GROMACS .gro file of C-alpha atoms in nm:
model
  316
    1UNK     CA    1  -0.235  -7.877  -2.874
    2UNK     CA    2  -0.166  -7.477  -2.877
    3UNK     CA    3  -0.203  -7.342  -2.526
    4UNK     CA    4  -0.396  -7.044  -2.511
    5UNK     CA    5  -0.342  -6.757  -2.284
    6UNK     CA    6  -0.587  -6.555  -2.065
    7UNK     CA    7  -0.634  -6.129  -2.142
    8UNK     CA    8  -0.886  -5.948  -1.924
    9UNK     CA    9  -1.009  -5.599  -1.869
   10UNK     CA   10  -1.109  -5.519  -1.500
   11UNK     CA   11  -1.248  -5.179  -1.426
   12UNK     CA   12  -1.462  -5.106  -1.073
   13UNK     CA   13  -1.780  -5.246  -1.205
   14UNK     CA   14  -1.714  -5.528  -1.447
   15UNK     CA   15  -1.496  -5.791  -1.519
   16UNK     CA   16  -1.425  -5.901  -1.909
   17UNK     CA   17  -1.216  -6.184  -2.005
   18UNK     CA   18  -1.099  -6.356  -2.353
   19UNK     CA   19  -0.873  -6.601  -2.425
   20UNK     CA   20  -0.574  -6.580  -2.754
   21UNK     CA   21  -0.355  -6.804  -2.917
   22UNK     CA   22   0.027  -6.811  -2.904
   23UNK     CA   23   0.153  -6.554  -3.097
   24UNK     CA   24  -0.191  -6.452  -3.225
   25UNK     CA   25  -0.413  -6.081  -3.193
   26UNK     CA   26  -0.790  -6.200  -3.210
   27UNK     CA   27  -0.953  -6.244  -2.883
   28UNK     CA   28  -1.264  -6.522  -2.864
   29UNK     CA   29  -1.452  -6.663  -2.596
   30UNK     CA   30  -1.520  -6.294  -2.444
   31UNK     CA   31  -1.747  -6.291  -2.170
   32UNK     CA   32  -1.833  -5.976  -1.905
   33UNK     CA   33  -1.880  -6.066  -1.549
   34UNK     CA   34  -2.002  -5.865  -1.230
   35UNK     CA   35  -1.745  -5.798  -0.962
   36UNK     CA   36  -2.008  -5.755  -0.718
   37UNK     CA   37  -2.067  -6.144  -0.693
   38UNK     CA   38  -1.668  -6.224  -0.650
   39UNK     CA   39  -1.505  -6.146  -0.317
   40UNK     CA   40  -1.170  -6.079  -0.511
   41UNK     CA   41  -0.986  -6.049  -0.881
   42UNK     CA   42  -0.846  -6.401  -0.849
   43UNK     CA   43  -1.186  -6.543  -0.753
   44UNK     CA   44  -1.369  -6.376  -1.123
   45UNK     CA   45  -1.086  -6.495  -1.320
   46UNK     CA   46  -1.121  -6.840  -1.230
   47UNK     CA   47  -1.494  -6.803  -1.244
   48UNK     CA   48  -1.446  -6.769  -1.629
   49UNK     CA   49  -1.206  -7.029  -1.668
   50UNK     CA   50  -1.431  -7.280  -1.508
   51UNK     CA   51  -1.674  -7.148  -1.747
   52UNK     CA   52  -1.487  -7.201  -2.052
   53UNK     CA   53  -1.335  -7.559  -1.879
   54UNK     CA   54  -0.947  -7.404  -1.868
   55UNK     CA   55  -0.727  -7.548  -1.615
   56UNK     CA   56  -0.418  -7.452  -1.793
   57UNK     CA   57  -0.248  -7.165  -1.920
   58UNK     CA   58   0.028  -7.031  -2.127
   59UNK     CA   59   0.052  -6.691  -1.980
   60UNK     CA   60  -0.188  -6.399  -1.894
   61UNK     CA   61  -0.258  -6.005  -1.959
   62UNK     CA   62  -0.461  -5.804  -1.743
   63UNK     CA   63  -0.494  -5.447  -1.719
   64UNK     CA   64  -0.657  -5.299  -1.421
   65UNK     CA   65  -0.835  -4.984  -1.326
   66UNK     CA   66  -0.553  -4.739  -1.111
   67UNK     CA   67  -0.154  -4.761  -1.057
   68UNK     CA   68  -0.001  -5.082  -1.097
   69UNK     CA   69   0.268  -5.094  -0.801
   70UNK     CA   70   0.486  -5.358  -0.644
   71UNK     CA   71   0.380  -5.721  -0.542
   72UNK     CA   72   0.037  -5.622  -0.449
   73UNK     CA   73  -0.151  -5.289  -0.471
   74UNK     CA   74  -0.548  -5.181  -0.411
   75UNK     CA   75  -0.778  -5.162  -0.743
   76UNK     CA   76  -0.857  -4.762  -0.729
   77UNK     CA   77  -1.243  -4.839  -0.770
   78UNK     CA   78  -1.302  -5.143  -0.591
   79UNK     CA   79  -1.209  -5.292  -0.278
   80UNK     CA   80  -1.014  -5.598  -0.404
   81UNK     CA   81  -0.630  -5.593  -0.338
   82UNK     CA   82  -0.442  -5.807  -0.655
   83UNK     CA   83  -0.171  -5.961  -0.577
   84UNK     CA   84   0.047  -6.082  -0.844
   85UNK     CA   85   0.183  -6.397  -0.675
   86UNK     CA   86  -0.209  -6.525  -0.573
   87UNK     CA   87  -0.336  -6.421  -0.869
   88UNK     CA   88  -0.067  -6.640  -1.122
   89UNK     CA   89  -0.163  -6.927  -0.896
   90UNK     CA   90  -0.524  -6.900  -0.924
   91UNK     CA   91  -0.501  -6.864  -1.310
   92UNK     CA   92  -0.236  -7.139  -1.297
   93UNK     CA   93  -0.024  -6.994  -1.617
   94UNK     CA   94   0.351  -6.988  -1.672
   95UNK     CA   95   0.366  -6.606  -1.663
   96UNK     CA   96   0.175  -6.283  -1.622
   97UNK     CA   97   0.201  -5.961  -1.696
   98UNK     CA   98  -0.031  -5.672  -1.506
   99UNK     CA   99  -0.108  -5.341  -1.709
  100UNK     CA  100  -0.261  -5.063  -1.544
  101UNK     CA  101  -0.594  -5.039  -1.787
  102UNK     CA  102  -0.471  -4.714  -2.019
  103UNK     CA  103  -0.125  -4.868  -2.042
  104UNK     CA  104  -0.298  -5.176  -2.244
  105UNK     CA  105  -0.509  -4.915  -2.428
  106UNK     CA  106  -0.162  -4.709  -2.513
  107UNK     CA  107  -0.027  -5.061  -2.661
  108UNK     CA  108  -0.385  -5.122  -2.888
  109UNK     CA  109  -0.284  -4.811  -3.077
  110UNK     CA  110  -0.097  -4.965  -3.398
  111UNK     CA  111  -0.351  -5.282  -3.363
  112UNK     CA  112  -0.647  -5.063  -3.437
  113UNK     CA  113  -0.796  -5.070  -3.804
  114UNK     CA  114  -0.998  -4.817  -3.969
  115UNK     CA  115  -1.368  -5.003  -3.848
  116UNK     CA  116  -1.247  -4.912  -3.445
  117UNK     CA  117  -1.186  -4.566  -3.509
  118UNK     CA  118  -1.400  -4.235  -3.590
  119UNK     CA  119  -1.102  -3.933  -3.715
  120UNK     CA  120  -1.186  -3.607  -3.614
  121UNK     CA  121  -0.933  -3.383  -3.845
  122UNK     CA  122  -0.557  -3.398  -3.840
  123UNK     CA  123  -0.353  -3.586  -4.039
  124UNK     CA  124  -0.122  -3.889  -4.025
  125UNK     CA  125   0.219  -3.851  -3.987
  126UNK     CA  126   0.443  -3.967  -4.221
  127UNK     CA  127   0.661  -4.178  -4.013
  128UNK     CA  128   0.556  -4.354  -3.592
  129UNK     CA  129   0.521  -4.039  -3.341
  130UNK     CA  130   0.454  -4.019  -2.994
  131UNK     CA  131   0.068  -4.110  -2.985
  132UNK     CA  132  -0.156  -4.009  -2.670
  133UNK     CA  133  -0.485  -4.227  -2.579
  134UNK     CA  134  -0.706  -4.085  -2.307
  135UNK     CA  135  -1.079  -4.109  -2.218
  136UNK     CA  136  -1.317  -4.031  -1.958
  137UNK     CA  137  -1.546  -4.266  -1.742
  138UNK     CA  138  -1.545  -4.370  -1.423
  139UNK     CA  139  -1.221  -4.184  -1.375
  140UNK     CA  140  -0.995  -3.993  -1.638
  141UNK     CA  141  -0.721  -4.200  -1.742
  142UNK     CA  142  -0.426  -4.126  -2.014
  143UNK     CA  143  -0.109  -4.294  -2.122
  144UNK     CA  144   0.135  -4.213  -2.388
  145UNK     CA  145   0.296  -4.447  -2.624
  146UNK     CA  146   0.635  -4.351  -2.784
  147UNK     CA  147   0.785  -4.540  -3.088
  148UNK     CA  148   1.153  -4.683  -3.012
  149UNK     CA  149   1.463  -4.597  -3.207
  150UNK     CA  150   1.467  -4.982  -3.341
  151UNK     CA  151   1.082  -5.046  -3.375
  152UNK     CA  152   0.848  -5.109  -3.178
  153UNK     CA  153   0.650  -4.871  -2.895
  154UNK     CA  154   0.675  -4.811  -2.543
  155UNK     CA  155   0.360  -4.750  -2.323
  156UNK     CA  156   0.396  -4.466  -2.066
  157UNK     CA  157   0.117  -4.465  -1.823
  158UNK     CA  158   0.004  -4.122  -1.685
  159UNK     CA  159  -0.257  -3.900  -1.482
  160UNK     CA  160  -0.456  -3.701  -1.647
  161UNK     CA  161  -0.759  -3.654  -1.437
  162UNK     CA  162  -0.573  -3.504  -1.131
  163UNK     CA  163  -0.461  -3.191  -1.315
  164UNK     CA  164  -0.634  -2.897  -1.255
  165UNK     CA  165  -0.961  -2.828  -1.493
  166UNK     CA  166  -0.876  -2.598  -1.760
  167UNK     CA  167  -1.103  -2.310  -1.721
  168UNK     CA  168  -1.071  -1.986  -1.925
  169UNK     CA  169  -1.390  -1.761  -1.944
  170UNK     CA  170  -1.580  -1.606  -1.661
  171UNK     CA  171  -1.849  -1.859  -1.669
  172UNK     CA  172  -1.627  -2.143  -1.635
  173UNK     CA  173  -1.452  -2.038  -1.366
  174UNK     CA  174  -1.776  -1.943  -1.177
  175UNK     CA  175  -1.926  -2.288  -1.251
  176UNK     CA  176  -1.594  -2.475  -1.136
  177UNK     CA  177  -1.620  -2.230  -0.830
  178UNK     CA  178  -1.943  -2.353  -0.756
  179UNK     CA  179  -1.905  -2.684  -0.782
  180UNK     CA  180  -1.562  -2.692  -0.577
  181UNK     CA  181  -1.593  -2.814  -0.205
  182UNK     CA  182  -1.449  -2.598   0.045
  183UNK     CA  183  -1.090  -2.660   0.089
  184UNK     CA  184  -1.028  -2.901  -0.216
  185UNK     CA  185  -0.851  -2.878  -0.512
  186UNK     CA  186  -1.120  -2.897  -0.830
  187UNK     CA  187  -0.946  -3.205  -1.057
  188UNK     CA  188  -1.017  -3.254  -1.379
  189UNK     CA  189  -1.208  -3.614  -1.353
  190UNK     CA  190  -1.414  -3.404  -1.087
  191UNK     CA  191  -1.614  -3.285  -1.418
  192UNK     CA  192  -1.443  -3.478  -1.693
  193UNK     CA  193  -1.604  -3.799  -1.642
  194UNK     CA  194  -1.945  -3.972  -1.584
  195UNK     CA  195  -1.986  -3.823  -1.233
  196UNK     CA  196  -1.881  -3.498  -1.401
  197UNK     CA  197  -2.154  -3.491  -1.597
  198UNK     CA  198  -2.377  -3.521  -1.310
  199UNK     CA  199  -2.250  -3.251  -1.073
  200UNK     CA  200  -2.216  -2.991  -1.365
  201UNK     CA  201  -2.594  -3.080  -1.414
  202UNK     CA  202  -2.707  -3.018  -1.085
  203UNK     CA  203  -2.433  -2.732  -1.034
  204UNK     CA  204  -2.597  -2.539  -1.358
  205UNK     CA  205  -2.933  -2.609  -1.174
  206UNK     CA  206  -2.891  -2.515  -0.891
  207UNK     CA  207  -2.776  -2.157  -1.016
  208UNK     CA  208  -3.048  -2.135  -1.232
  209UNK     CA  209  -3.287  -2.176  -0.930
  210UNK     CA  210  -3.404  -2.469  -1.046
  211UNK     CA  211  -3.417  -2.874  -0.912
  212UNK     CA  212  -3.233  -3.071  -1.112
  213UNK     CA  213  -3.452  -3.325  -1.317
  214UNK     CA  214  -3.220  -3.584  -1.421
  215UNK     CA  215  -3.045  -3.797  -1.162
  216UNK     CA  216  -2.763  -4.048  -1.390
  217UNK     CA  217  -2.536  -3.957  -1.620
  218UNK     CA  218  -2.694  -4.190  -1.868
  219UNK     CA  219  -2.989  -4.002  -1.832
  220UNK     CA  220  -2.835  -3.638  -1.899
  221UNK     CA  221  -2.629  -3.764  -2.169
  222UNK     CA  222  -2.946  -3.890  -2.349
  223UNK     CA  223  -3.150  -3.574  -2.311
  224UNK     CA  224  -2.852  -3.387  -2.418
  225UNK     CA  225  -2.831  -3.589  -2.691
  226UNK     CA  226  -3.200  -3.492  -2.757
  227UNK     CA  227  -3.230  -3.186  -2.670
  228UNK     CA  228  -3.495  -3.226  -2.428
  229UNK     CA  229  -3.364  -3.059  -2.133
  230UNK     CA  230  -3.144  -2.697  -2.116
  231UNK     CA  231  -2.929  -2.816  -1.783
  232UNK     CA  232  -2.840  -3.107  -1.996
  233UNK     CA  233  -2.736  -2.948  -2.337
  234UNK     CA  234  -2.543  -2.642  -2.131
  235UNK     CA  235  -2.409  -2.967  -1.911
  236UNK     CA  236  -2.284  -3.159  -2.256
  237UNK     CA  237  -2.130  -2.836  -2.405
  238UNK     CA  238  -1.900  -2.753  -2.110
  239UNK     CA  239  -1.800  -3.139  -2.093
  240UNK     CA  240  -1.710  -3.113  -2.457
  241UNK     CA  241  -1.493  -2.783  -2.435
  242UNK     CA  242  -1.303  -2.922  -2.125
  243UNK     CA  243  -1.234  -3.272  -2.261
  244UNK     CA  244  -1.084  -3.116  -2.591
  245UNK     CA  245  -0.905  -2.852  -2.401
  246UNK     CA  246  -0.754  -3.124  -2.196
  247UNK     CA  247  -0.667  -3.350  -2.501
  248UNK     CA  248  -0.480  -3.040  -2.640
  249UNK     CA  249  -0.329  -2.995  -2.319
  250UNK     CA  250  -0.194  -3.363  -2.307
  251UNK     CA  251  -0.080  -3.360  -2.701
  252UNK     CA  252   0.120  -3.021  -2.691
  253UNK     CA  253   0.292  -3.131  -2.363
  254UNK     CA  254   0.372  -3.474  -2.536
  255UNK     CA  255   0.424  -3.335  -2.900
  256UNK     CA  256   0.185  -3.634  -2.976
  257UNK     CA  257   0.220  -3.633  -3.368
  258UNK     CA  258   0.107  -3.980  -3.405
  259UNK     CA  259  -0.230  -3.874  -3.271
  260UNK     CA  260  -0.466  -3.832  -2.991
  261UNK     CA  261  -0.738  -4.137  -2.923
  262UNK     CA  262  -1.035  -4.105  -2.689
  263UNK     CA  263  -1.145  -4.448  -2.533
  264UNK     CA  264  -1.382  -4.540  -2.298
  265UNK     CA  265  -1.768  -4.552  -2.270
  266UNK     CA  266  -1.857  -4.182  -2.295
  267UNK     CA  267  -1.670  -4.070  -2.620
  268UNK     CA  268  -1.854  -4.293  -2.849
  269UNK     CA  269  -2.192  -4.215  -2.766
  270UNK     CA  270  -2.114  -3.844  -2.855
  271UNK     CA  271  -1.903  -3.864  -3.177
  272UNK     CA  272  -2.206  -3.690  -3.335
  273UNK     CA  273  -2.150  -3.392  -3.076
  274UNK     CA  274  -1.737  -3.394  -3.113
  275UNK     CA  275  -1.768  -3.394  -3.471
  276UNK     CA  276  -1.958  -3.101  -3.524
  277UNK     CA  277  -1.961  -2.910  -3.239
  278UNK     CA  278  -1.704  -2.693  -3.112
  279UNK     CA  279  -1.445  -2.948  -3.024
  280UNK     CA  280  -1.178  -3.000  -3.318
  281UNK     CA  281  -1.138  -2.581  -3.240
  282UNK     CA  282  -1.082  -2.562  -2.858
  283UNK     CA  283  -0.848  -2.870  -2.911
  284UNK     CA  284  -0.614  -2.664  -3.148
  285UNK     CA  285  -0.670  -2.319  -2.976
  286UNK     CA  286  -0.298  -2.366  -2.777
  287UNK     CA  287  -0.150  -1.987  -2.930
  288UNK     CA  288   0.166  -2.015  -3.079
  289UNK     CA  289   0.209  -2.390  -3.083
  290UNK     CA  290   0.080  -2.548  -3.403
  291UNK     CA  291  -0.216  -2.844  -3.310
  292UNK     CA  292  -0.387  -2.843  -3.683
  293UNK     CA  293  -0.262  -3.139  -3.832
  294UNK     CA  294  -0.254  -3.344  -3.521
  295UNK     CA  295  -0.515  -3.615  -3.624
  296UNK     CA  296  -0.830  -3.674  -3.345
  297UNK     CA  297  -0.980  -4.054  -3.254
  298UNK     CA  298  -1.265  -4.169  -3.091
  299UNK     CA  299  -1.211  -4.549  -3.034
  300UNK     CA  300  -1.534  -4.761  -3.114
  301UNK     CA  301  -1.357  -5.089  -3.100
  302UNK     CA  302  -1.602  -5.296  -2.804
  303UNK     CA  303  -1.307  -5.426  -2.662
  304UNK     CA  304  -0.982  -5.219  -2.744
  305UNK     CA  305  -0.743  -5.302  -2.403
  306UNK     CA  306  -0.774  -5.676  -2.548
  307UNK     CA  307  -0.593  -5.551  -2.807
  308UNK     CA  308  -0.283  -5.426  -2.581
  309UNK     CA  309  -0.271  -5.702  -2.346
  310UNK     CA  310  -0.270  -5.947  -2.663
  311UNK     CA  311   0.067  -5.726  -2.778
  312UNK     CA  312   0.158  -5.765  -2.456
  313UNK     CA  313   0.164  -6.130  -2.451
  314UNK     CA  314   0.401  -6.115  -2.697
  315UNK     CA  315   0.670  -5.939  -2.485
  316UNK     CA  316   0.686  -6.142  -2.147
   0.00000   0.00000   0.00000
């Protein structure tokens, strides 16, 4: 009987877990699980396998939210500390590999078909460039992923949201001056990400004089979406301009021919928004270096890091 091996996707909120066959891509037997009831990541892995009745497995992929460092090393949005030597014991597998979660999103890249992505412009190259995937959510991750000189692709995990947020007219840098605490440095995920959202609302409110009427993320997003509040449309156009000025950023530092891919939760709900709006523009606006035929993703695969830790599998 084929052994099958364990792939999961652990970000500060939620757990996800699948299971693949040797050698084999699909992922089945997915199931989502709260962190909040589990005391650690080795106790929500083997939650699931006692779910799907596994007490044995080939080998395992996970990717994790934050840097992936030495024997053990603290998740960068939840208080569990992973530790690779408890956690192959719990899972009980021959061996595991640990991805930091835009490093297995990097390696998904030449898995994806044509149904997981949206283009935005650009064009494929004609032979495997250096392709960039980043995405905002709870954070603002990024990672590179570089073709080799005999096949195959390296995955080059990187930190996108600590930069410093790109602003260029007046009004942006009065807005990012307003929302800066005294004495900090203004990073990038401090506006680029679901949080973002939230303090540009309130920041654009609170200039305006006004109280802020929306209180999630989810909630501004929607009535941006809508157009059913001003703070929330202003909100949604600054996000956009910033995240494409920070995805041409990224490619003309990388010379990312192959493509840049936006993951995560936010990017799909607005592909209506980056398609039309002024997005595709800002992301080529970089002077004299050439962006135009640098194709744009949005990712709308459910489950896209499966994809990397399943390639992954197939390298340890």
């Amino acid at each position: 009987m084929t052994k099958l091996s364990l792939v999961g996707d652990i970000g500060g909120t939620n757990s996800r877990f699948g299971l693949v066959a040797e050698g084999a891509m699909a992922v089945t037997r997915i199931e989502k699980l709260k962190n909040d009831d589990y005391a650690s990541l080795e106790d929500v892995a083997a939650a699931y396998l006692r779910s799907q009745s596994i007490s044995d497995l080939e080998a395992a992929a996970i990717d994790v939210a934050g840097p992936v460092t030495g024997e053990e090393f603290p998740l960068t949005n939840r208080d569990w500390i992973v530790s690779r030597t408890k956690l192959k014991a719990a899972l009980h597998c021959q061996r595991l590999v640990i991805l930091n979660d835009f490093e297995a999103l990097a390696l998904s890249l030449p898995h994806l078909g044509r149904d997981d992505l949206v283009q935005i412009g650009g064009t494929e190259p004609a032979k495997p460039s250096v392709k960039l995937v980043l995405g905002p959510g709870t954070g603002l991750g990024m990672a590179a992923l570089a073709p080799l000189p005999r096949g195959g692709w390296l995955a080059l995990p990187g930190e996108l949201g600590h930069v410093n947020l790109p602003v260029v007219t007046r009004e942006e840098f009065d807005l990012r001056e307003a929302m800066t605490a005294p004495g900090t440095v203004f990073e990038s995920e401090f506006a680029v990400t679901g949080g973002g959202l939230h303090l540009i609302y309130i920041t654009l409110a609170r200039l305006a004089g006004r109280a802020p009427l929306l209180t999630t993320p989810e909630a501004i997003l929607q009535a941006a979406l809508a157009g059913t509040d001003a703070d929330a449309v202003k909100t949604l156009d600054h996000f956009i301009i910033w995240l494409g000025r920070l995805a041409g950023d990224a490619a003309m530092m990388m010379q990312a021919h192959g493509g840049v891919y936006l993951a995560g939760g936010i990017a799909p709900s607005i592909v209506s928004e980056l398609r039309k709006g002024p997005f595709r523009r800002v992301f080529e606006e970089k002077g004299r270096l050439d962006l135009n035929s640098v194709p744009l993703y949005v990712i709308v695969d459910d489950y896209p890091a499966f994809k990397g830790c399943a390639a992954a599998l197939q390298h340890i």
